[in-house]
Tab-separated table of C-alpha atoms in Angstrom:
chain	number	residue	atom	x	y	z
A	243	MET	CA	22.798	-24.339	3.542
A	244	SER	CA	22.101	-22.092	6.494
A	245	SER	CA	22.013	-18.379	5.732
A	246	SER	CA	24.055	-17.756	8.878
A	247	THR	CA	27.068	-19.448	7.250
A	248	ILE	CA	27.045	-17.147	4.253
A	249	ASN	CA	28.601	-13.734	4.035
A	250	LYS	CA	29.628	-11.370	1.285
A	251	SER	CA	33.184	-12.656	1.192
A	252	GLN	CA	31.941	-16.140	0.333
A	253	ALA	CA	30.361	-17.591	-2.756
A	254	VAL	CA	27.565	-20.081	-3.271
A	255	ARG	CA	27.830	-23.138	-5.500
A	256	ARG	CA	24.699	-23.992	-7.479
A	257	GLY	CA	24.564	-26.339	-10.422
A	258	GLY	CA	28.327	-26.195	-10.894
A	259	ARG	CA	28.365	-22.386	-11.091
A	260	THR	CA	29.650	-19.961	-8.508
A	261	LEU	CA	27.258	-17.193	-7.481
A	262	SER	CA	28.162	-14.167	-5.424
A	263	THR	CA	25.993	-13.797	-2.351
A	264	PHE	CA	25.065	-10.376	-3.711
A	265	THR	CA	22.899	-12.369	-6.133
A	266	TYR	CA	20.572	-12.916	-3.207
A	267	TYR	CA	19.822	-9.244	-2.618
A	268	ASP	CA	17.263	-7.375	-4.688
A	269	GLY	CA	19.439	-5.223	-6.937
A	270	TRP	CA	16.440	-3.446	-8.430
A	271	LEU	CA	15.268	-2.321	-4.999
A	272	ILE	CA	18.767	-1.229	-4.007
A	273	GLY	CA	19.156	0.717	-7.242
A	274	ALA	CA	15.785	2.436	-6.875
A	275	VAL	CA	16.514	3.511	-3.297
A	276	ILE	CA	19.982	4.791	-4.251
A	277	PHE	CA	18.428	6.783	-7.097
A	278	ALA	CA	15.814	8.277	-4.755
A	279	CYS	CA	18.476	9.264	-2.206
A	280	CYS	CA	20.680	10.861	-4.868
A	281	LEU	CA	17.714	12.783	-6.249
A	282	GLY	CA	16.936	13.887	-2.710
A	283	LEU	CA	20.424	15.345	-2.312
A	284	ILE	CA	20.101	17.194	-5.616
A	285	MET	CA	16.718	18.617	-4.636
A	286	LEU	CA	18.080	19.572	-1.229
A	287	VAL	CA	20.763	21.731	-2.837
A	288	SER	CA	18.022	23.353	-4.900
A	289	THR	CA	15.507	23.931	-2.099
A	290	SER	CA	17.368	24.353	1.190
A	291	GLY	CA	19.808	27.125	0.295
A	292	PRO	CA	17.367	30.043	0.689
A	293	ILE	CA	16.035	28.923	4.078
A	294	ALA	CA	19.548	28.143	5.384
A	295	GLU	CA	20.755	31.562	4.262
A	296	LYS	CA	17.747	33.218	5.875
A	297	ARG	CA	18.667	31.539	9.177
A	298	GLY	CA	22.282	32.694	8.950
A	299	MET	CA	23.711	29.300	8.021
A	300	SER	CA	25.796	28.029	5.135
A	301	ILE	CA	23.683	27.318	2.056
A	302	PHE	CA	24.899	23.714	2.289
A	303	TYR	CA	23.987	23.330	5.972
A	304	TYR	CA	21.015	21.021	5.389
A	305	PHE	CA	22.813	19.187	2.597
A	306	TRP	CA	25.671	18.109	4.880
A	307	ARG	CA	23.307	17.121	7.672
A	308	GLN	CA	21.419	14.962	5.174
A	309	ILE	CA	24.719	13.408	4.079
A	310	ILE	CA	25.442	12.483	7.708
A	311	ALA	CA	21.957	10.984	8.091
A	312	LEU	CA	22.454	9.080	4.846
A	313	GLY	CA	25.715	7.641	6.151
A	314	ILE	CA	24.079	6.592	9.424
A	315	GLY	CA	21.121	5.054	7.605
A	316	VAL	CA	23.286	3.089	5.177
A	317	SER	CA	25.498	1.878	8.043
A	318	LEU	CA	22.477	0.650	9.999
A	319	ALA	CA	21.058	-1.013	6.880
A	320	LEU	CA	24.341	-2.842	6.290
A	321	LEU	CA	24.318	-3.905	9.940
A	322	VAL	CA	20.790	-5.339	9.995
A	323	ILE	CA	21.393	-7.134	6.704
A	324	LYS	CA	23.734	-9.374	8.713
A	325	ILE	CA	21.171	-10.114	11.450
A	326	GLU	CA	18.816	-13.063	11.002
A	327	SER	CA	15.119	-12.233	10.924
A	328	LYS	CA	14.410	-14.596	13.810
A	329	VAL	CA	16.608	-12.358	15.980
A	330	ILE	CA	14.811	-9.214	14.795
A	331	SER	CA	11.452	-10.811	15.630
A	332	LYS	CA	12.368	-10.945	19.318
A	333	VAL	CA	12.886	-7.169	19.708
A	334	GLY	CA	9.286	-6.170	18.896
A	335	PRO	CA	7.861	-5.934	22.450
A	336	LEU	CA	10.974	-4.151	23.751
A	337	ALA	CA	10.850	-1.713	20.820
A	338	ILE	CA	7.198	-0.895	21.554
A	339	LEU	CA	7.978	-0.302	25.236
A	340	LEU	CA	10.889	1.971	24.314
A	341	VAL	CA	8.708	3.901	21.865
A	342	VAL	CA	6.001	4.472	24.486
A	343	VAL	CA	8.594	5.840	26.923
A	344	LEU	CA	10.099	8.135	24.273
A	345	LEU	CA	6.697	9.386	23.103
A	346	VAL	CA	5.810	10.249	26.700
A	347	LEU	CA	9.151	12.007	27.224
A	348	VAL	CA	8.670	14.112	24.107
A	349	LEU	CA	5.515	15.568	25.673
A	350	LEU	CA	7.412	16.748	28.764
A	351	PRO	CA	8.869	20.301	28.695
A	352	TYR	CA	12.225	19.277	30.164
A	353	PHE	CA	13.022	16.871	27.314
A	354	SER	CA	11.712	18.762	24.292
A	355	HIS	CA	10.497	22.143	23.183
A	356	GLU	CA	7.798	23.287	20.829
A	357	VAL	CA	8.552	23.869	17.139
A	358	ASN	CA	5.785	25.177	14.875
A	359	GLY	CA	3.222	24.276	17.527
A	360	SER	CA	4.361	20.655	17.893
A	361	LYS	CA	6.494	18.683	20.327
A	362	ARG	CA	7.939	15.933	18.157
A	363	TRP	CA	11.662	15.917	18.909
A	364	LEU	CA	14.028	15.023	21.718
A	365	TYR	CA	17.191	17.134	21.643
A	366	PHE	CA	20.758	15.989	22.343
A	367	SER	CA	23.789	18.261	21.857
A	368	GLY	CA	22.504	20.014	18.766
A	369	TRP	CA	20.914	16.897	17.267
A	370	SER	CA	17.276	15.940	17.397
A	371	PHE	CA	15.569	12.559	17.535
A	372	GLN	CA	11.989	12.040	16.402
A	373	PRO	CA	10.433	9.062	18.243
A	374	SER	CA	7.545	8.852	15.768
A	375	GLU	CA	9.928	7.491	13.117
A	376	LEU	CA	11.034	4.702	15.437
A	377	ALA	CA	7.382	4.124	16.369
A	378	LYS	CA	6.384	3.324	12.790
A	379	LEU	CA	9.129	0.751	12.326
A	380	ALA	CA	8.609	-0.700	15.814
A	381	VAL	CA	4.921	-1.273	15.044
A	382	VAL	CA	5.808	-3.156	11.868
A	383	ILE	CA	8.283	-5.430	13.679
A	384	TYR	CA	5.962	-6.004	16.642
A	385	LEU	CA	2.893	-6.718	14.516
A	386	ALA	CA	4.825	-9.044	12.209
A	387	ASP	CA	5.837	-11.153	15.205
A	388	PHE	CA	2.374	-10.868	16.785
A	389	LEU	CA	0.674	-12.067	13.593
A	390	VAL	CA	2.935	-15.110	13.449
A	391	ARG	CA	2.466	-16.059	17.108
A	392	HIS	CA	-1.282	-15.389	17.153
A	393	SER	CA	-2.218	-16.149	13.552
A	394	GLU	CA	-5.139	-18.407	14.425
A	395	GLN	CA	-6.484	-15.983	17.028
A	396	VAL	CA	-6.309	-13.063	14.588
A	397	ARG	CA	-8.194	-15.014	11.926
A	398	THR	CA	-10.888	-16.578	14.083
A	399	GLN	CA	-11.351	-14.502	17.238
A	400	SER	CA	-12.122	-10.837	17.759
A	401	VAL	CA	-9.727	-10.693	20.707
A	402	GLY	CA	-6.738	-11.084	18.382
A	403	LEU	CA	-7.795	-8.089	16.313
A	404	ILE	CA	-8.579	-6.062	19.444
A	405	LYS	CA	-5.119	-6.716	20.913
A	406	ALA	CA	-3.401	-5.531	17.748
A	407	ILE	CA	-5.574	-2.433	17.380
A	408	PHE	CA	-5.042	-1.569	21.046
A	409	VAL	CA	-1.285	-1.282	20.490
A	410	LEU	CA	-1.880	0.857	17.400
A	411	ALA	CA	-4.354	3.037	19.294
A	412	VAL	CA	-1.991	3.704	22.220
A	413	LEU	CA	0.834	4.797	19.934
A	414	ALA	CA	-1.490	6.810	17.700
A	415	ALA	CA	-2.915	8.626	20.739
A	416	LEU	CA	0.582	9.604	21.867
A	417	LEU	CA	1.400	10.810	18.352
A	418	VAL	CA	-1.771	12.895	18.140
A	419	ALA	CA	-0.903	14.453	21.506
A	420	GLU	CA	2.331	15.901	20.056
A	421	PRO	CA	0.443	16.648	17.717
A	422	ASP	CA	1.549	14.518	14.753
A	423	PHE	CA	-1.653	13.507	13.022
A	424	GLY	CA	0.128	12.549	9.802
A	425	SER	CA	2.366	9.946	11.433
A	426	SER	CA	-0.611	8.437	13.259
A	427	VAL	CA	-2.375	7.992	9.909
A	428	VAL	CA	0.690	6.279	8.412
A	429	LEU	CA	1.083	4.060	11.485
A	430	PHE	CA	-2.566	2.998	11.469
A	431	GLY	CA	-2.565	2.514	7.699
A	432	ALA	CA	0.454	0.218	7.759
A	433	GLY	CA	-0.886	-1.716	10.746
A	434	MET	CA	-4.316	-2.248	9.215
A	435	GLY	CA	-2.747	-3.298	5.923
A	436	MET	CA	-0.727	-5.953	7.729
A	437	LEU	CA	-3.809	-7.197	9.582
A	438	PHE	CA	-5.730	-7.477	6.325
A	439	LEU	CA	-2.973	-9.528	4.683
A	440	ALA	CA	-2.780	-11.725	7.790
A	441	GLY	CA	-6.315	-12.913	7.094
A	442	VAL	CA	-8.573	-10.874	9.381
A	443	PRO	CA	-12.163	-11.643	8.253
A	444	LEU	CA	-13.459	-8.963	5.894
A	445	LEU	CA	-16.479	-8.047	8.013
A	446	LYS	CA	-14.378	-7.581	11.153
A	447	PHE	CA	-11.795	-5.654	9.165
A	448	PHE	CA	-14.507	-3.395	7.745
A	449	TYR	CA	-15.968	-2.654	11.187
A	450	ALA	CA	-12.522	-1.977	12.657
A	451	GLY	CA	-11.535	0.221	9.726
A	452	ALA	CA	-14.778	2.188	9.877
A	453	GLY	CA	-14.361	2.727	13.615
A	454	ILE	CA	-10.794	3.944	13.177
A	455	LEU	CA	-11.821	6.344	10.411
A	456	LEU	CA	-14.572	7.771	12.629
A	457	VAL	CA	-12.140	8.289	15.498
A	458	LEU	CA	-9.524	9.879	13.240
A	459	GLY	CA	-12.207	12.096	11.726
A	460	ALA	CA	-13.342	13.224	15.168
A	461	VAL	CA	-9.756	13.941	16.200
A	462	ALA	CA	-9.214	15.908	12.996
A	463	ILE	CA	-11.942	18.409	13.859
A	464	MET	CA	-11.190	18.715	17.586
A	465	GLU	CA	-8.476	21.339	17.114
A	466	PRO	CA	-9.233	24.730	15.477
A	467	TYR	CA	-6.041	24.676	13.402
A	468	ARG	CA	-7.032	21.324	11.874
A	469	VAL	CA	-10.478	22.692	11.016
A	470	ALA	CA	-8.784	25.683	9.379
A	471	ARG	CA	-6.603	23.299	7.366
A	472	LEU	CA	-9.661	21.341	6.240
A	473	ILE	CA	-11.388	24.532	5.110
A	474	SER	CA	-8.290	25.752	3.263
A	475	PHE	CA	-7.920	22.299	1.709
A	476	LEU	CA	-11.422	22.546	0.239
A	477	ASN	CA	-10.741	26.026	-1.168
A	478	PRO	CA	-7.234	27.364	-0.465
A	479	TRP	CA	-7.829	30.523	-2.490
A	480	ILE	CA	-10.347	31.978	-0.027
A	481	ASP	CA	-7.512	32.545	2.460
A	482	ASP	CA	-4.443	32.360	0.254
A	483	THR	CA	-2.359	34.662	2.470
A	484	ASN	CA	-2.918	32.651	5.649
A	485	THR	CA	-4.200	29.076	6.005
A	486	GLY	CA	-4.137	28.496	2.250
A	487	TRP	CA	-0.644	29.935	1.737
A	488	GLN	CA	1.229	26.609	1.528
A	489	LEU	CA	-1.200	24.890	-0.804
A	490	THR	CA	-1.689	27.850	-3.146
A	491	ASN	CA	2.066	28.264	-3.531
A	492	ALA	CA	2.446	24.528	-4.086
A	493	LEU	CA	-0.155	24.681	-6.857
A	494	ILE	CA	1.587	27.707	-8.360
A	495	ALA	CA	4.806	25.671	-8.393
A	496	PHE	CA	3.137	22.906	-10.400
A	497	GLY	CA	1.675	25.508	-12.745
A	498	ARG	CA	5.075	27.075	-13.364
A	499	GLY	CA	6.598	23.682	-14.053
A	500	ASP	CA	4.092	22.764	-16.771
A	501	TRP	CA	5.074	19.522	-18.522
A	502	PHE	CA	8.865	19.762	-18.638
A	503	GLY	CA	9.790	22.040	-15.720
A	504	VAL	CA	11.903	25.164	-15.378
A	505	GLY	CA	15.114	23.201	-14.720
A	506	LEU	CA	17.009	22.116	-11.622
A	507	GLY	CA	17.875	25.027	-9.365
A	508	ASN	CA	15.500	27.414	-11.119
A	509	SER	CA	12.581	27.195	-8.693
A	510	VAL	CA	11.036	30.531	-7.771
A	511	GLN	CA	8.620	29.085	-5.219
A	512	ALA	CA	11.499	27.726	-3.128
A	513	LEU	CA	12.742	31.309	-2.659
A	514	HIS	CA	10.763	31.912	0.554
A	515	PHE	CA	7.343	31.662	-1.145
A	516	LEU	CA	6.710	27.994	-0.370
A	517	PRO	CA	7.193	27.179	3.337
A	518	GLU	CA	9.083	23.951	4.072
A	519	ALA	CA	10.055	23.594	0.418
A	520	HIS	CA	12.905	21.257	1.387
A	521	THR	CA	10.745	19.012	3.575
A	522	ASP	CA	6.947	18.849	3.509
A	523	PHE	CA	6.565	20.415	0.045
A	524	VAL	CA	9.564	19.088	-1.851
A	525	PHE	CA	7.274	17.316	-4.343
A	526	ALA	CA	5.839	20.682	-5.393
A	527	VAL	CA	9.360	21.938	-6.130
A	528	ILE	CA	10.013	18.747	-8.103
A	529	GLY	CA	6.888	19.559	-10.116
A	530	GLU	CA	8.184	23.078	-10.725
A	531	GLU	CA	11.758	22.152	-11.654
A	532	LEU	CA	11.180	18.810	-13.411
A	533	GLY	CA	7.632	19.403	-14.629
A	534	THR	CA	4.594	17.155	-14.612
A	535	LEU	CA	6.520	14.402	-16.374
A	536	GLY	CA	9.216	14.495	-13.702
A	537	ALA	CA	6.592	14.440	-10.948
A	538	ILE	CA	4.908	11.432	-12.553
A	539	GLY	CA	8.319	9.760	-12.727
A	540	ILE	CA	8.766	10.232	-8.973
A	541	ILE	CA	5.347	8.709	-8.298
A	542	LEU	CA	6.251	5.715	-10.456
A	543	LEU	CA	9.559	5.416	-8.596
A	544	PHE	CA	7.740	5.018	-5.285
A	545	VAL	CA	5.246	2.595	-6.809
A	546	PHE	CA	8.224	0.556	-7.986
A	547	ILE	CA	9.960	0.637	-4.583
A	548	ALA	CA	6.781	-0.363	-2.743
A	549	TRP	CA	6.117	-3.122	-5.289
A	550	ARG	CA	9.623	-4.598	-5.021
A	551	ILE	CA	9.337	-4.675	-1.227
A	552	PHE	CA	5.858	-6.200	-1.410
A	553	ARG	CA	7.196	-8.777	-3.866
A	554	ILE	CA	9.845	-9.803	-1.335
A	555	GLY	CA	7.039	-10.251	1.193
A	556	VAL	CA	5.103	-12.489	-1.188
A	557	ALA	CA	8.188	-14.613	-1.870
A	558	ALA	CA	8.869	-14.932	1.865
A	559	GLU	CA	5.284	-15.997	2.556
A	560	GLU	CA	5.456	-18.607	-0.193
A	561	THR	CA	8.509	-20.168	1.472
A	562	GLY	CA	6.895	-20.151	4.919
A	563	GLN	CA	8.876	-17.241	6.370
A	564	LEU	CA	5.841	-15.473	7.764
A	565	PHE	CA	7.599	-13.000	10.049
A	566	GLY	CA	9.746	-11.759	7.192
A	567	ALA	CA	6.720	-11.630	4.917
A	568	TYR	CA	4.633	-9.514	7.293
A	569	MET	CA	7.582	-7.239	8.023
A	570	ALA	CA	8.153	-6.656	4.310
A	571	TYR	CA	4.452	-5.963	3.788
A	572	GLY	CA	4.542	-3.459	6.645
A	573	VAL	CA	7.572	-1.612	5.270
A	574	SER	CA	5.938	-1.520	1.846
A	575	PHE	CA	2.871	0.092	3.414
A	576	LEU	CA	4.997	2.539	5.441
A	577	ILE	CA	6.847	3.829	2.402
A	578	GLY	CA	3.864	3.698	0.056
A	579	ILE	CA	1.390	5.415	2.385
A	580	GLN	CA	3.823	8.136	3.430
A	581	ALA	CA	4.732	8.883	-0.189
A	582	MET	CA	1.056	8.873	-1.164
A	583	VAL	CA	0.101	11.280	1.638
A	584	HIS	CA	3.002	13.619	0.827
A	585	VAL	CA	2.063	13.734	-2.848
A	586	GLY	CA	-1.642	14.095	-2.009
A	587	VAL	CA	-0.946	17.079	0.251
A	588	ASN	CA	1.286	18.748	-2.331
A	589	VAL	CA	-1.264	18.500	-5.144
A	590	GLY	CA	-4.224	19.457	-2.952
A	591	TYR	CA	-5.922	16.061	-2.746
A	592	LEU	CA	-5.376	15.790	1.030
A	593	PRO	CA	-5.356	18.344	3.869
A	594	THR	CA	-1.949	19.761	4.772
A	595	LYS	CA	0.149	17.469	7.002
A	596	GLY	CA	3.799	17.583	7.950
A	597	LEU	CA	5.056	14.411	6.282
A	598	PRO	CA	8.328	14.241	4.325
A	599	LEU	CA	8.744	12.396	1.039
A	600	PRO	CA	10.760	9.249	1.884
A	601	PHE	CA	14.435	9.318	0.808
A	602	ILE	CA	14.009	12.722	-0.882
A	603	SER	CA	12.847	15.334	1.647
A	604	TYR	CA	15.215	16.795	4.204
A	605	ALA	CA	14.257	14.689	7.217
A	606	SER	CA	17.246	13.092	8.920
A	607	ASN	CA	15.308	10.793	11.241
A	608	ASN	CA	12.933	9.684	8.517
A	609	LEU	CA	15.806	8.953	6.129
A	610	ILE	CA	17.684	6.908	8.730
A	611	PHE	CA	14.682	4.748	9.614
A	612	MET	CA	13.579	4.351	5.991
A	613	LEU	CA	17.037	3.040	5.079
A	614	LEU	CA	17.028	0.823	8.169
A	615	SER	CA	13.647	-0.546	7.064
A	616	VAL	CA	14.978	-1.291	3.590
A	617	GLY	CA	17.921	-3.101	5.182
A	618	LEU	CA	15.520	-5.319	7.131
A	619	VAL	CA	13.606	-6.100	3.944
A	620	LEU	CA	16.799	-6.912	2.061
A	621	ARG	CA	17.637	-9.382	4.828
A	622	VAL	CA	14.238	-11.012	4.385
A	623	GLY	CA	14.820	-11.221	0.646
A	624	HIS	CA	18.281	-12.672	1.220
A	625	GLU	CA	16.960	-15.429	3.482
A	626	THR	CA	14.089	-16.163	1.113
A	627	ALA	CA	16.378	-16.412	-1.904
A	628	ILE	CA	18.861	-18.669	-0.111
A	629	HIS	CA	16.002	-20.871	1.067
A	630	SER	CA	14.294	-21.140	-2.311
A	631	GLY	CA	17.246	-20.881	-4.679
A	632	PHE	CA	15.883	-17.742	-6.329
A	633	SER	CA	17.723	-14.573	-7.175
A	634	LEU	CA	15.359	-11.701	-6.385
A	635	SER	CA	17.109	-9.512	-8.918
A	636	GLY	CA	16.867	-11.854	-11.806
A	637	GLY	CA	14.675	-14.902	-11.376
A	638	LYS	CA	15.745	-18.389	-10.436
A	639	SER	CA	19.317	-19.168	-9.535
A	640	HIS	CA	21.181	-21.852	-11.425
A	641	ASP	CA	20.045	-25.053	-9.787
């Protein structure tokens, strides 16, 4: 039975039993993402009120904007769930071209303006669009298609690897120019992870990875503010009123939270002490309000989400749906790496970068594209389950 003939209003007959088509979507993944989004809204109420009030806005200003972004993201996810993966695979080159144009536009004064020393947003009638979020998803879609069409070249010839890395390098260079070093790291990490799973020889992968790390390291020390961040990362207490201010206050938040936290809404650090408490440092506030145990729970939540998505990729690869498999792997890397970097920055294991925690931080563009990415993965899982007769939520269907 072709997946294009199935919709939610229909049912599937297997072994004499009627199964809802919802059986073919990963309920565990859906539930985990819904939980993360709901927790994000709760934390937003707790963290965004003080900064909204300071800026003369309603204390629920950021909350309602996040609700709007959530609605847009869910709508887009529900839309792409209905689109076959083979259609999605054709938009990769066009998406990359669009991203390049947008990333160039964001560097031009007429189309954007500087916020906190960075030009990352295009502005339209009071709303902003961050091309870097589209760039990360576009890379995943493009590379997934590229790895299917050039699988033999990627595995056996250096030119295949060079072509893929060239695309990553162009986008990363435009991101660094904003500057958005954090997004370039996530983009490269997801891309290299996909190349590794596509079968790039280990030696070539090692050389490419080492070269990329050297370039990223050189870029990291080219700007004085990045050097200052590296120094404050090594010992934030030597300049705790300036470059070390964010990290020291994040660590204080974890210290206040101890094991069980001070309770939702009782954060002191979110009261103007911790900059960007509702975005880049929301995990620190989670540690303060929900304690170490709550923070560990959030880490496990993201491990679970990344694992479920990766599992869909494995199932797709086993049934020969390579584009869907690589796309799922890429989304798993996108979410996992971004969550890992956010947590690492908040606990002082990585230098400070402006990356939100997926689904939880206030970051409208990030939330929309993360939900869109999950929708694409759910479509892959749907097609895989229909093809193989497996329910991703609960094992094999009744054949």
